[in-house]
Short mmCIF file of C-alpha atoms in Angstrom, two decimals:
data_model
loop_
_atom_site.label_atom_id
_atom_site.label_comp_id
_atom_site.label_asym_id
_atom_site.label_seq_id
_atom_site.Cartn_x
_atom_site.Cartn_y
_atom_site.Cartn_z
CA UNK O 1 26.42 17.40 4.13
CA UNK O 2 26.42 15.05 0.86
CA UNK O 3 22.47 14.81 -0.13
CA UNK O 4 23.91 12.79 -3.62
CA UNK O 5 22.33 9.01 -3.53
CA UNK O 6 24.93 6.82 -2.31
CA UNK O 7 26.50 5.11 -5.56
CA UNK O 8 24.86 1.70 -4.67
CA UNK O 9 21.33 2.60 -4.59
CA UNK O 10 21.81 4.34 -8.14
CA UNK O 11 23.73 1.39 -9.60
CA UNK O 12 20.41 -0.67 -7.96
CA UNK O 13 18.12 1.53 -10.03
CA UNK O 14 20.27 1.45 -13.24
CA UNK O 15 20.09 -2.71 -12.83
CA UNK O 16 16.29 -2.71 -12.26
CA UNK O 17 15.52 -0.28 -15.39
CA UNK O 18 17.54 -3.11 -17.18
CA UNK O 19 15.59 -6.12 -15.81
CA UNK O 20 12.21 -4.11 -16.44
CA UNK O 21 13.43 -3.31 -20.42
CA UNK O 22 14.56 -6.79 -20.97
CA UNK O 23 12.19 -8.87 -19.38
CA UNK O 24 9.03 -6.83 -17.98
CA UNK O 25 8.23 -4.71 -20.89
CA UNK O 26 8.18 -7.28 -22.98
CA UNK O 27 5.98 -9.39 -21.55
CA UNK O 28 3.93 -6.59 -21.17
CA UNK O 29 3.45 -5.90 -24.50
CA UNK O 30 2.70 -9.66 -25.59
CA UNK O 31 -0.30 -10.95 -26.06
CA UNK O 32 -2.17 -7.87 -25.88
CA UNK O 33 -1.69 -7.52 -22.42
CA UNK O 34 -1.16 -3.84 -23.06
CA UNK O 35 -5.39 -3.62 -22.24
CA UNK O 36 -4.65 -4.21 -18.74
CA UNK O 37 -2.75 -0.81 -19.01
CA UNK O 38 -4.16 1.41 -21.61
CA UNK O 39 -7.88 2.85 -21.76
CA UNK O 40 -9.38 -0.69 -21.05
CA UNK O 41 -7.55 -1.29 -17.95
CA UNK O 42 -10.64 -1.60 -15.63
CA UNK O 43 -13.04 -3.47 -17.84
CA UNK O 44 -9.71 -5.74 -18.57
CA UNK O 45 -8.82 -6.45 -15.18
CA UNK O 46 -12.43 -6.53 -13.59
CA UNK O 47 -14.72 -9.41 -13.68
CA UNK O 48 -17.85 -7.39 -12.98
CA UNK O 49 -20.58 -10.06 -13.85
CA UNK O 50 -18.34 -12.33 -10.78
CA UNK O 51 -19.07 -9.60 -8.37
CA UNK O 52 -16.01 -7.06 -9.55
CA UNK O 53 -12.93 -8.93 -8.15
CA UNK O 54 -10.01 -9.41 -10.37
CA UNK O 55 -10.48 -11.19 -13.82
CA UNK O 56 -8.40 -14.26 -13.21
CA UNK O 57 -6.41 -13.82 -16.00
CA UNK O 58 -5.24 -10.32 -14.97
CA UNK O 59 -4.11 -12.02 -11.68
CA UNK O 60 -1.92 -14.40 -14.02
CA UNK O 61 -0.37 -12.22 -15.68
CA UNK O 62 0.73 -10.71 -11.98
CA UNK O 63 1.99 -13.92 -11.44
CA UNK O 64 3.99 -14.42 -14.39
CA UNK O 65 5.76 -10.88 -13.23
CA UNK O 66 6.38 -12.00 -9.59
CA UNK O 67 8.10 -15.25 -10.79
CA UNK O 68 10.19 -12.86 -13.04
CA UNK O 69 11.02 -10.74 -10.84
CA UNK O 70 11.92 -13.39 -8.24
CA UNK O 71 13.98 -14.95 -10.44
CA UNK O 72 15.89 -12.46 -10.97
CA UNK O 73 16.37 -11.90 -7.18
CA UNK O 74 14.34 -8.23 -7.26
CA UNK O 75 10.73 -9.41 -5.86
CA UNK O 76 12.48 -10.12 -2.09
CA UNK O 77 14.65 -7.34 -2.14
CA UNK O 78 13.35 -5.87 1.10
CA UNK O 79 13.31 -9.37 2.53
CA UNK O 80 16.11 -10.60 5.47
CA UNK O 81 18.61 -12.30 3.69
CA UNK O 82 17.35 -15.93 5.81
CA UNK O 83 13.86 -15.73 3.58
CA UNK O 84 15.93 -14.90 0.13
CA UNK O 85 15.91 -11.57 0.35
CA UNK O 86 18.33 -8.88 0.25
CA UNK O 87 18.14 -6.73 3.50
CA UNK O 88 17.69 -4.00 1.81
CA UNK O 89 17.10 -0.52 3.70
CA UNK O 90 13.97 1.57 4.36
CA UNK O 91 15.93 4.39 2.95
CA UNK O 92 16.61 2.08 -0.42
CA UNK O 93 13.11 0.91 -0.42
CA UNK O 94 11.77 4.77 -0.46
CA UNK O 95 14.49 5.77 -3.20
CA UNK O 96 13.16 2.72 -5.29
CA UNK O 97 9.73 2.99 -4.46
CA UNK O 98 9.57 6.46 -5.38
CA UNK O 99 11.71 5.51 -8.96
CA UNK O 100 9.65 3.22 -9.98
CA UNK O 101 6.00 5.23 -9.50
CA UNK O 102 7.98 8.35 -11.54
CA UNK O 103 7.59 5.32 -14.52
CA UNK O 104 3.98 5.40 -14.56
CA UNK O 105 1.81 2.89 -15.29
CA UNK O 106 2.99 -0.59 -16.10
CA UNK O 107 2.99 -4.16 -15.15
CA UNK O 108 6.55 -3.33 -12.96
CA UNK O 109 4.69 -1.51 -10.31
CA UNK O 110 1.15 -1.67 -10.51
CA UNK O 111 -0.26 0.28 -7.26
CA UNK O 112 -3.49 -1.14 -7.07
CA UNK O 113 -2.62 -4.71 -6.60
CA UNK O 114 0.16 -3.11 -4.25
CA UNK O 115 2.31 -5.04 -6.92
CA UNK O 116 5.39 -4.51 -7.82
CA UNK O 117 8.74 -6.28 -8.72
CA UNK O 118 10.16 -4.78 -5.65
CA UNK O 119 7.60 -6.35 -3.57
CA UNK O 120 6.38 -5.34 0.01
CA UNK O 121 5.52 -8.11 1.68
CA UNK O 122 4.13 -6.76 4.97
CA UNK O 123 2.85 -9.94 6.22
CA UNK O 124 5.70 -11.81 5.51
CA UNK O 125 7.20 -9.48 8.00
CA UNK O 126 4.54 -10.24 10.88
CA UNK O 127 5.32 -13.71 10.26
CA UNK O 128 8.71 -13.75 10.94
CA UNK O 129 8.13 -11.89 13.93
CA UNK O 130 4.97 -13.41 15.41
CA UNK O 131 4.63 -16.50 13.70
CA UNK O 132 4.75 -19.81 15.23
CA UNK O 133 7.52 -22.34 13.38
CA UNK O 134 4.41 -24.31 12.43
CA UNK O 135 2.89 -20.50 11.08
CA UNK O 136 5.73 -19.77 9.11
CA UNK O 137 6.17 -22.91 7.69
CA UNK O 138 2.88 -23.10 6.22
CA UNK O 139 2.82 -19.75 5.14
CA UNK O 140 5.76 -17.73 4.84
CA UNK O 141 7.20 -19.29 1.08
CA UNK O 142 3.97 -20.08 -0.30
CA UNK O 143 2.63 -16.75 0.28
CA UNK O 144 5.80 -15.07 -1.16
CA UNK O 145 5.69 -16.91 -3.81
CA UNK O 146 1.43 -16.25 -4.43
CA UNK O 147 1.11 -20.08 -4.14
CA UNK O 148 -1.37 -19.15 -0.72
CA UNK O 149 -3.52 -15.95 -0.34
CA UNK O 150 -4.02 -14.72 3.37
CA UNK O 151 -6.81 -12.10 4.00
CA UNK O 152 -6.63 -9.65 6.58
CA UNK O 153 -9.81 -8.94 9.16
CA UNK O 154 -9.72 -5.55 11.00
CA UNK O 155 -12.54 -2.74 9.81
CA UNK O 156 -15.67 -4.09 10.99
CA UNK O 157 -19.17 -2.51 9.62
CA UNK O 158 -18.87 0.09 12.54
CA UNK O 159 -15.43 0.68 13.35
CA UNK O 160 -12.51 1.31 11.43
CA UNK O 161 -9.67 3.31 12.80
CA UNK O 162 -11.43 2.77 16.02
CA UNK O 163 -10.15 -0.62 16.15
CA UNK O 164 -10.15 -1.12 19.98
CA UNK O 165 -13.77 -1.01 20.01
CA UNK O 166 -14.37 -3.55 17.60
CA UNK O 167 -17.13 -6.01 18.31
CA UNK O 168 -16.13 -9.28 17.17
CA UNK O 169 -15.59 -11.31 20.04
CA UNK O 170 -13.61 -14.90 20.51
CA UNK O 171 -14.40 -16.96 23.56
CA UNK O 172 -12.70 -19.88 24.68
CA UNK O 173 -14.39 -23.63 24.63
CA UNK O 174 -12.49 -26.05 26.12
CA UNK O 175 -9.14 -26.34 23.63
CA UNK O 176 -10.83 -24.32 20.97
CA UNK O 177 -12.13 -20.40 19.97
CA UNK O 178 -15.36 -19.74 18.45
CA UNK O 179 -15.73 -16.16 16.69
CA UNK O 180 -18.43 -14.57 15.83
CA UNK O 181 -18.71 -11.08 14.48
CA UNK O 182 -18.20 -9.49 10.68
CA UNK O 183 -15.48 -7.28 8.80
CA UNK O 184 -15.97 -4.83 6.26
CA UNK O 185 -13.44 -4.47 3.18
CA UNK O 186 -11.95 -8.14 4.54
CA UNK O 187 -9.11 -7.75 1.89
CA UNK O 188 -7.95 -10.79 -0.41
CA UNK O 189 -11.08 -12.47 0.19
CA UNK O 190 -11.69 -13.24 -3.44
CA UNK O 191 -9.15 -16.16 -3.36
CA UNK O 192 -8.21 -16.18 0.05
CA UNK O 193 -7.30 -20.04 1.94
CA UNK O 194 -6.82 -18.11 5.41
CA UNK O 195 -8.04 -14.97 6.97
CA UNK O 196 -6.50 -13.62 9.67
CA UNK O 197 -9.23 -12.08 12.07
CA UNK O 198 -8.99 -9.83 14.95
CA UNK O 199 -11.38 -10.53 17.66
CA UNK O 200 -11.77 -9.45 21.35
CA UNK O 201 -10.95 -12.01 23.94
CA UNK O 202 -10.81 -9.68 26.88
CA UNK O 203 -11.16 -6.66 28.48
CA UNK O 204 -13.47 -3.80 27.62
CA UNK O 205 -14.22 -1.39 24.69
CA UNK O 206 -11.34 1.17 24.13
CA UNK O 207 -8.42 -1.36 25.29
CA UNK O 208 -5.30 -1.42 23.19
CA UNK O 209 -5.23 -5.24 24.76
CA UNK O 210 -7.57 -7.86 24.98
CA UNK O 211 -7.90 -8.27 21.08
CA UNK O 212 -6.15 -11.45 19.84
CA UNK O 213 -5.60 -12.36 16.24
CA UNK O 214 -6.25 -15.65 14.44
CA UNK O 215 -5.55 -17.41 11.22
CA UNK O 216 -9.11 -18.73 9.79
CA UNK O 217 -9.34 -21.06 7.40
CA UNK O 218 -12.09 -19.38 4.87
CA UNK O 219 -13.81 -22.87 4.08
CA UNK O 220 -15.18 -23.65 7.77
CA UNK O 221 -18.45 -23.78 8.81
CA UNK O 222 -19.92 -20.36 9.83
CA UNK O 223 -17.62 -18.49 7.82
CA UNK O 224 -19.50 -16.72 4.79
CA UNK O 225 -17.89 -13.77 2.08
CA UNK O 226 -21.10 -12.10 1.19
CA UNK O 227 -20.07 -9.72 -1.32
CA UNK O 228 -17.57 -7.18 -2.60
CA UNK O 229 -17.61 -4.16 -2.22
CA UNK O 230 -17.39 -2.20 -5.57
CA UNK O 231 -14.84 0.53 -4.83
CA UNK O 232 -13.42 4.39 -6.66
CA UNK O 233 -11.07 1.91 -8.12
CA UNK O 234 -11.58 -1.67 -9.67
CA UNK O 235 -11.28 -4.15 -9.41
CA UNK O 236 -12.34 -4.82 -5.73
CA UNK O 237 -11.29 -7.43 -2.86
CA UNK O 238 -12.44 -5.97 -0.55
CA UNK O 239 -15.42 -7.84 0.99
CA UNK O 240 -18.01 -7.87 3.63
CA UNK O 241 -17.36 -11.34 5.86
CA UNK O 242 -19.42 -12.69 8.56
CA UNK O 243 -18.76 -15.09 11.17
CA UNK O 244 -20.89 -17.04 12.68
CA UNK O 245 -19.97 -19.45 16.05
CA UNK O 246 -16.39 -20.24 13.62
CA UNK O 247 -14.42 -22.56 15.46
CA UNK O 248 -10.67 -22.68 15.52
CA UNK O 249 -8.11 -24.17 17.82
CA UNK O 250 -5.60 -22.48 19.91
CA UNK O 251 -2.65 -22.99 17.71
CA UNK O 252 -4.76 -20.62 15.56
CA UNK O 253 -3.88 -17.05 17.45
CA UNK O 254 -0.85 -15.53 15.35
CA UNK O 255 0.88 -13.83 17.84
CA UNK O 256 0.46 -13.67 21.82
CA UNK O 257 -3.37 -13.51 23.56
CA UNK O 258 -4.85 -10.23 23.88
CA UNK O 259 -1.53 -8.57 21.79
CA UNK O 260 -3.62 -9.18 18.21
CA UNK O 261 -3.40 -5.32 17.53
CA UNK O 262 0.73 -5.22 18.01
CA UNK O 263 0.95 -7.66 14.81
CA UNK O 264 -1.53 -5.50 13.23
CA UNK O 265 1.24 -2.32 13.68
CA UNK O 266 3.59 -4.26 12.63
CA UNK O 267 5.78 -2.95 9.66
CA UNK O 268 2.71 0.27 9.43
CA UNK O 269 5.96 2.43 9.95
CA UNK O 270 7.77 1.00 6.75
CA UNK O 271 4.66 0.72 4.82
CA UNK O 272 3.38 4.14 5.16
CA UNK O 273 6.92 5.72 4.12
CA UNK O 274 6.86 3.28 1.36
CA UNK O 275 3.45 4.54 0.03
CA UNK O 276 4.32 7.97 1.31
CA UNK O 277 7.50 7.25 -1.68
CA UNK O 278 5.33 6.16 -4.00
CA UNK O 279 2.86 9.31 -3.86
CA UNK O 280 5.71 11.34 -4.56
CA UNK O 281 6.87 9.51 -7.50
CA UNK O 282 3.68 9.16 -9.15
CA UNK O 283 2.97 12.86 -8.40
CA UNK O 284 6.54 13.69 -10.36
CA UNK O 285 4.95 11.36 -13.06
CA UNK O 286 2.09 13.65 -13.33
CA UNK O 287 3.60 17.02 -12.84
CA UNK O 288 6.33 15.76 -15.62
CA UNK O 289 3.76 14.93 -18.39
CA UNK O 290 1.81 18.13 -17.97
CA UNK O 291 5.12 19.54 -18.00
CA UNK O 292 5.79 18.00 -20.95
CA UNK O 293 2.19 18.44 -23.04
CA UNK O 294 2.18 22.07 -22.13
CA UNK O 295 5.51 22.87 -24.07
CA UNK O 296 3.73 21.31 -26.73
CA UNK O 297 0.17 22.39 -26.68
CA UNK O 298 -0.87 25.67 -28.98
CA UNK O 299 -3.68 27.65 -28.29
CA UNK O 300 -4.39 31.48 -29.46
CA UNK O 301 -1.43 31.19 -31.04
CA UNK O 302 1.33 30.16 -28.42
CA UNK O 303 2.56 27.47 -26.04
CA UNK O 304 -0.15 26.71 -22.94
CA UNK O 305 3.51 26.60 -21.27
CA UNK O 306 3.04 30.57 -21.64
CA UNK O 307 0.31 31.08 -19.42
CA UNK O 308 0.90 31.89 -15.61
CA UNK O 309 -2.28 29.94 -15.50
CA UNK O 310 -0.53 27.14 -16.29
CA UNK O 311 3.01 27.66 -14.80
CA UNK O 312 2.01 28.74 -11.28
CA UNK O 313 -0.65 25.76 -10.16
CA UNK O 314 2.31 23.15 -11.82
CA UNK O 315 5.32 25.22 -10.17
CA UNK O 316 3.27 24.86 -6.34
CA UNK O 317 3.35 20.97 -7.24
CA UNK O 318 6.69 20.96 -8.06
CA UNK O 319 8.20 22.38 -5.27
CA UNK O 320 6.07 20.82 -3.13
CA UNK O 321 7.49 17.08 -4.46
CA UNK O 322 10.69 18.21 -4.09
CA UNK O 323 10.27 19.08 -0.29
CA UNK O 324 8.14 16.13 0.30
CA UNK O 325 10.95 13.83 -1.21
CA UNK O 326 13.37 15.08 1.05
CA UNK O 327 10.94 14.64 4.15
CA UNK O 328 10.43 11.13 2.97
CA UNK O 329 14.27 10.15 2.05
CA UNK O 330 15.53 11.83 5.34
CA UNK O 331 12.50 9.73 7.46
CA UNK O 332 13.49 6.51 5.61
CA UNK O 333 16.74 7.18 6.93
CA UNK O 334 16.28 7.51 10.04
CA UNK O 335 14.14 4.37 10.74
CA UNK O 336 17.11 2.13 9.47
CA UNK O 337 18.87 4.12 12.78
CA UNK O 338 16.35 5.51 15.40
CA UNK O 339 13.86 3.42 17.34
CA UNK O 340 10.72 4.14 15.06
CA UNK O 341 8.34 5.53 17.78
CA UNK O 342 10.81 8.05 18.08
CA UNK O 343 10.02 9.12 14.96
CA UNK O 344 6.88 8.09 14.31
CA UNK O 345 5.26 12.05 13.84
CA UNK O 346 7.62 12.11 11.21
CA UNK O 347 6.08 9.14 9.36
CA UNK O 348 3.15 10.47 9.60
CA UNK O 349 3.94 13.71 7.93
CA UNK O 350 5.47 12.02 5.16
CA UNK O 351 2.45 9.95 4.62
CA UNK O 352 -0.21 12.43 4.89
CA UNK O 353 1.32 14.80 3.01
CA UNK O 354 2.52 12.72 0.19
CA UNK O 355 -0.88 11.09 -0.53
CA UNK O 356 -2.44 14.81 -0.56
CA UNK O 357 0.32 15.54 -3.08
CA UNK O 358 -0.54 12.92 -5.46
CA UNK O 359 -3.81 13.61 -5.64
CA UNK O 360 -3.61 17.35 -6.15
CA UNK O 361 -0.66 16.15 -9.15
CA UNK O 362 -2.87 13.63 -10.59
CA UNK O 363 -6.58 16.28 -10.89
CA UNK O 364 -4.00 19.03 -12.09
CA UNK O 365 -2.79 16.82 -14.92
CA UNK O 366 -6.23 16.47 -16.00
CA UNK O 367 -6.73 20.32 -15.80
CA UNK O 368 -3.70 20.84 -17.90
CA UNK O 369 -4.74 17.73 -20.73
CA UNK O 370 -8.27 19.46 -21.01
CA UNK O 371 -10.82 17.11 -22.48
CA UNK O 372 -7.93 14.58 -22.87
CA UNK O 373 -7.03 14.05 -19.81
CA UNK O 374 -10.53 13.17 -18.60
CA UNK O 375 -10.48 10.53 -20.85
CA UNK O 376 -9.30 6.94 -19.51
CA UNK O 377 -6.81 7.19 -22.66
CA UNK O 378 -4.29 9.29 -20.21
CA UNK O 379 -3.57 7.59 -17.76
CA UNK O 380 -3.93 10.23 -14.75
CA UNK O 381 -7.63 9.13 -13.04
CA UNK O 382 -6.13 6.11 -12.82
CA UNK O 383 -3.25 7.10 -10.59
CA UNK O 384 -6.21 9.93 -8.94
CA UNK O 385 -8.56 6.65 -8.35
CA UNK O 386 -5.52 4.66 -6.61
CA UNK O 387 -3.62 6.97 -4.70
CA UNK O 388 -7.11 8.42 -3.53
CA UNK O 389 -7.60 5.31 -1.02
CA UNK O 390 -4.66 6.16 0.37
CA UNK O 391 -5.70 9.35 2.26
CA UNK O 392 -8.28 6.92 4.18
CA UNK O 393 -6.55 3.30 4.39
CA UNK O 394 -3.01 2.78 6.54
CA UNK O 395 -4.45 5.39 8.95
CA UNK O 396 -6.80 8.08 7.41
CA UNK O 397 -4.71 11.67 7.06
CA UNK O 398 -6.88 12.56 10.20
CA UNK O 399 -5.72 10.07 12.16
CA UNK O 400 -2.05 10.70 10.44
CA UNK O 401 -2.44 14.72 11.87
CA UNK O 402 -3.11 13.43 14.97
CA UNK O 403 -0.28 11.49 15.48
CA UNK O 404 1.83 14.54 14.35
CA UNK O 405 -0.25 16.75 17.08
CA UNK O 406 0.59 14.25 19.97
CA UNK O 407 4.23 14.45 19.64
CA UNK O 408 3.81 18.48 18.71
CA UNK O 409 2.04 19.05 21.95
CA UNK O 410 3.73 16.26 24.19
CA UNK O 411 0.37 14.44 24.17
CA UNK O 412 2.62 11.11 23.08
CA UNK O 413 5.60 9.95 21.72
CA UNK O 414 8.87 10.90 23.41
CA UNK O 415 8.52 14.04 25.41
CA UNK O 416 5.40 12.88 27.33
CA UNK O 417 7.21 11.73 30.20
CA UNK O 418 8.44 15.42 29.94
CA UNK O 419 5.10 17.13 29.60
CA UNK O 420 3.31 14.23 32.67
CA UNK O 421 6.44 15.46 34.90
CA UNK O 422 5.85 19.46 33.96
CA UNK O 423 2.54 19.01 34.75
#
């Protein structure tokens, strides 16, 4: 069994550490754009008087990186080739991921835009799949490109990964829908031309179907963004909506009637191994420097290296990222080859797990760096503020568990049949 990294995927990383020097660094560095990344990052990137979203010129910079990268053919790289992308594998995708997290902070991957030069694109994805010709025209190559900004409408004020019992409703009138209802943490709302909203159309409380999903133009009547919520990590977009008798027409619903919450799943496999990568690398990234600083670090007279106080809490993290990096490569694999709800526990490991990692990395760094490291001049609450979401959003790690329990007991996945015909 060969467990090397096939010779493409390494030549892939040696060809994006030379894009990143040569082009993403220095723009990085320009300007003084380094305050979006060293000790003034929030305050830099946050408008707080305009209700905490992203300073606009924080989001331009973003911008300047995408077109970069696309240029240079890495921002799609996940993409089917028919969009401009490259095709490339869930198994790539978690070995880049991953590789570009272990960098640490910088404007080539910055987590909590979810941006990145190797870009994710999860929507894009749900287009191509559920999208209308009309749909994808409109949006699919001005949203890759961040010409148009498309929200997304699931947590509501009382439910959140209780989604089927969410309690904004659609109803038809004639050729038309009017919504009513509200979201909570209505993401991209700060600059959004379209949210998509999931709304009941039929059914009852608790059914999978029955919820449909429409594109909402932000600027109609009835629609209102109230505020942002200010979150653990700024900036925010993540805002309260309500809606109020919004009318749309038919051609709105993105995807089929009453199947809204199968474009919401769409891609969650992919994007929670990709995250599930990411934890892992950013986790190296933290064990690494503590690593690193420890060697160096005198006190009473020798190395902080020297103390088992030290070694043991860093040596648990360690070998913990090395078995969680093999769960994660070895899952990655496997979706490019198995149906995914056959492995779907499995995803759910990785992600769980990994974001737990990350977290525990990221608070032990700042154990190890003392006073230091509880300063915003390391860069480790940072990477504990981001990565801390990440244990509720994309599934909380409850919800993650128990996904892992259903398969482990034959509650779901592929042995229930098994288990129904036992019993």
């Amino acid at each position: 069994m060969d467990f090397d990294l096939p010779e493409s995927i390494t030549q892939t990383l040696r060809e994006i550490d030379e894009f990143i020097e040569a082009e993403i660094k220095p723009l990085q560095e320009a300007d003084d754009n380094m305050r979006f990344f060293d000790h003034r990052r929030e305050y830099a990137r946050t408008d707080f008087e305009g209700g905490g979203v992203p300073r606009g010129e924080w989001e331009e910079l973003l911008g300047q990186m995408h077109r970069l990268a696309d240029d240079a053919g890495w921002l799609r790289y996940a993409l089917p080739a028919e969009v401009g992308g490259r095709d490339g594998s869930n198994f790539d995708m978690a070995v880049i991921r991953e590789h570009l997290a272990h960098k640490g902070l910088g404007l080539h991957n910055d987590l909590q835009n979810e941006s990145s030069i190797v870009g994710n694109f999860p929507f894009a994805h749900m287009l191509m799949q559920f999208g209308t010709p009309e749909q994808r025209e409109e949006f699919l190559e001005p949203m890759i490109r961040g010409e148009a900004r498309i929200g997304f409408g699931l947590t509501e004020p009382d439910h959140g990964s209780d989604a089927t019992w969410m309690e904004t409703t659609a109803r038809r009138d004639g050729d038309d829908w009017v919504i009513n209802g509200g979201k909570r943490f209505n993401s991209g709302m700060h600059n959004a031309t379209h949210d998509v909203v999931f709304a009941r159309t039929s059914g009852k409380d608790g059914d999978a179907r029955g919820i449909t999903a429409f594109f909402v133009p932000t600027d109609l009547p009835g629609f209102s963004v109230d505020f942002q919520w200010w979150t653990f990590n700024m900036p925010t977009d993540h805002a309260e909506v309500t809606i109020s008798d919004v009318r749309v027409p038919n051609s709105a619903i993105f995807g089929a009637e009453g199947e809204g919450l199968a474009v919401a799943q769409t891609f969650v496999h992919e994007n929670r191994i990709r995250q599930a990568a990411s934890g892992v690398g950013a986790a190296q990234y933290c064990i690494d420097r503590s690593v690193e600083y420890a060697r160096k670090r005198i006190t009473f007279g020798a190395p902080l290296s020297s103390r088992q106080a030290i070694q043991f809490p860093l040596v648990e993290l360690h070998t913990e990222a090395e078995m969680v990096r093999g769960l994660v490569r070895k899952t990655a694999w496997e979706l490019d080859r198995l149906p995914h709800m056959q492995i779907s526990d499995k995803v759910s490991m990785c992600n769980y797990r990994a974001n737990r990692l990350v977290c525990d990395a990221a608070d032990r760094a700042i154990q190890v760096h003392g006073g230091m490291g509880y300063t915003r001049h390391m860069p480790f609450e940072h990477i504990y503020r981001h990565h801390r979401r990440y244990r509720i959003t994309e599934g909380s790690e409850e919800v993650q568990i128990r996904k892992v329990a259903g398969y482990l007991f034959g509650f779901a996945g592929p042995d229930k049949i098994k288990t129904d015909k036992q019993a």
